[in-house]
Coordinates of C-alpha atoms in Angstrom, one line a residue:
M11 CA 0.0 0.0 0.0
P12 CA 1.5 3.5 -1.0
P13 CA 2.2 6.0 1.8
L14 CA -0.5 8.5 2.7
K15 CA 0.3 12.1 1.9
L16 CA -1.5 15.1 3.4
V17 CA -1.4 18.3 1.6
L18 CA -1.5 21.3 3.9
S19 CA -1.6 24.1 1.3
D20 CA -5.4 24.0 1.2
A21 CA -5.8 23.8 5.0
L22 CA -6.0 27.5 5.5
E23 CA -8.7 29.1 3.4
F24 CA -9.4 32.8 3.3
D25 CA -13.2 33.2 3.0
F26 CA -13.6 36.9 3.4
S27 CA -14.1 39.9 1.1
L28 CA -11.7 42.8 1.2
I29 CA -12.4 46.4 0.2
A30 CA -9.5 48.8 -0.2
I31 CA -10.3 52.4 0.7
H32 CA -8.2 55.4 -0.3
C33 CA -9.0 58.6 1.6
S34 CA -7.5 61.4 3.7
L35 CA -9.6 60.9 6.8
E36 CA -8.3 59.8 10.2
D37 CA -9.3 56.3 11.4
H38 CA -12.2 57.4 13.7
R39 CA -13.6 59.7 11.0
I40 CA -13.7 57.0 8.3
A41 CA -15.3 54.6 10.8
F42 CA -18.0 57.2 11.6
S43 CA -18.6 57.8 7.9
L44 CA -18.9 54.1 7.2
N45 CA -21.3 53.7 10.1
K46 CA -23.4 56.6 8.7
Y47 CA -23.5 55.5 5.0
L48 CA -23.6 51.8 5.4
G49 CA -25.7 51.5 8.6
L50 CA -22.9 49.7 10.5
Q51 CA -21.9 50.0 14.1
L52 CA -18.1 49.9 13.9
R53 CA -16.5 50.3 17.3
R54 CA -12.8 50.7 18.2
R55 CA -11.2 47.6 19.7
L56 CA -9.5 48.1 23.0
K57 CA -6.3 46.5 21.5
D58 CA -5.0 47.5 18.1
V59 CA -3.2 45.3 15.7
D60 CA 0.4 44.8 17.1
F61 CA 2.7 44.1 14.2
R62 CA 6.5 43.6 14.6
K63 CA 8.7 43.8 11.5
E64 CA 12.4 44.3 11.2
G65 CA 12.9 45.5 14.8
C66 CA 10.0 48.0 14.7
E67 CA 6.7 47.8 16.5
A68 CA 3.7 49.2 14.6
M69 CA 0.2 49.6 15.9
F70 CA -2.6 49.6 13.3
S71 CA -6.0 50.9 14.3
L72 CA -8.8 48.3 14.4
F73 CA -12.6 48.7 14.4
N74 CA -15.1 45.9 14.2
F75 CA -18.8 45.1 14.1
E76 CA -20.6 41.7 14.4
D77 CA -23.8 41.7 12.4
S78 CA -25.6 38.7 13.8
K79 CA -28.8 39.4 11.8
N80 CA -27.0 39.0 8.4
Y81 CA -24.3 36.6 9.7
R82 CA -21.5 39.0 8.8
S83 CA -18.5 40.4 10.6
Y84 CA -17.0 43.8 9.5
T85 CA -13.4 44.8 10.4
L86 CA -11.9 48.2 9.5
V87 CA -8.1 48.2 9.8
G88 CA -5.6 50.9 8.9
N89 CA -2.9 50.1 6.5
K90 CA -0.3 52.7 7.4
C91 CA 1.6 53.3 10.5
R92 CA 4.4 55.8 11.2
V93 CA 7.2 54.2 13.3
K94 CA 10.4 55.5 14.8
R95 CA 13.7 53.8 14.1
T96 CA 16.9 54.6 16.0
Q97 CA 20.2 54.2 14.4
T98 CA 23.5 54.3 16.2
D99 CA 26.5 55.9 14.5
N100 CA 29.9 55.4 16.0
E101 CA 31.4 58.5 14.4
G102 CA 30.2 62.1 14.5
L103 CA 28.7 64.4 17.0
F104 CA 25.3 62.7 17.4
K105 CA 25.7 59.0 18.1
T106 CA 22.0 58.1 17.8
Q107 CA 19.7 59.3 15.1
E108 CA 15.9 58.9 15.0
N109 CA 14.3 58.4 11.7
F110 CA 10.5 58.1 11.0
E111 CA 9.3 55.6 8.4
M112 CA 5.9 54.5 7.1
I113 CA 5.1 50.8 7.4
S114 CA 2.2 49.1 5.7
L115 CA 0.2 46.1 7.0
I116 CA -0.1 44.9 3.4
P117 CA 3.1 46.0 1.7
E118 CA 1.8 45.1 -1.8
L119 CA -0.9 47.8 -1.4
S120 CA 1.1 50.4 0.4
K121 CA -0.8 53.4 -1.1
T122 CA -4.1 52.1 0.4
D123 CA -5.2 53.8 3.6
F124 CA -7.7 51.4 5.0
F125 CA -9.1 47.9 4.5
L126 CA -12.7 46.9 5.2
K127 CA -12.7 43.1 5.8
I128 CA -16.1 41.4 5.5
D129 CA -16.3 37.9 6.9
S130 CA -19.1 36.2 5.1
D131 CA -20.0 33.4 2.8
T132 CA -21.6 35.7 0.2
P133 CA -19.6 38.1 -2.0
T134 CA -19.4 41.8 -1.3
P135 CA -22.5 43.6 -2.5
K136 CA -21.9 46.1 -5.2
K137 CA -24.3 48.4 -3.5
M138 CA -22.0 48.6 -0.5
L139 CA -19.1 49.5 -2.7
A140 CA -21.1 52.3 -4.4
Q141 CA -22.2 53.6 -0.9
I142 CA -18.5 53.8 0.2
N143 CA -17.6 55.7 -3.0
E144 CA -20.4 58.2 -2.2
I145 CA -18.5 59.4 0.9
A146 CA -17.1 62.8 0.0
Q147 CA -13.7 62.3 1.5
V148 CA -13.1 58.9 -0.1
V149 CA -11.0 59.1 -3.2
T150 CA -11.8 55.6 -4.3
A151 CA -12.8 52.2 -3.0
Y152 CA -12.6 48.8 -4.7
T153 CA -12.5 45.1 -4.0
I154 CA -9.3 43.1 -3.7
D155 CA -8.8 39.5 -4.6
V156 CA -7.5 38.1 -1.3
N157 CA -5.9 35.0 -3.0
Q158 CA -3.6 37.3 -5.0
L159 CA -2.1 38.9 -2.0
K160 CA 1.3 37.7 -0.7
S161 CA 0.8 38.9 2.8
K162 CA -2.8 37.9 3.3
R163 CA -2.0 36.3 6.7
N164 CA -1.5 39.8 8.1
L165 CA -5.3 40.2 7.8
I166 CA -6.1 37.4 10.3
F167 CA -6.8 39.1 13.7
E168 CA -7.2 36.9 16.7

């Protein structure tokens, strides 16, 4: 009898929709606007997304809403965070220098400001996307194919 092989590549499936939002609003203002235009009740989580990369610690804002009536879960997460890096220099007058740098949660989409993650079995309604684009401060919003992202595991919040 041949040996039994288990393939783990299909073990982790990503069954959520993702909307990329480009805007100039702060995180609490976009959450308020989405609540107003979409009828959601996004609330800020007590703990933000803690992300460590290359010796930096970044905190991305996180808002969520559980819609038990429609069996959906909405999560709004910021994609950009400004972090401070300190560099030591052995020569010169100033031995330590502080540099600020922007880090993205999803580096492939570094120009995106926010992501609206919708956990549901049904695809994202086009009406919802049109309502997001009606917000005056939103430049554009569009759906993202999650399976095409390299860093899609960064969107799993537990």
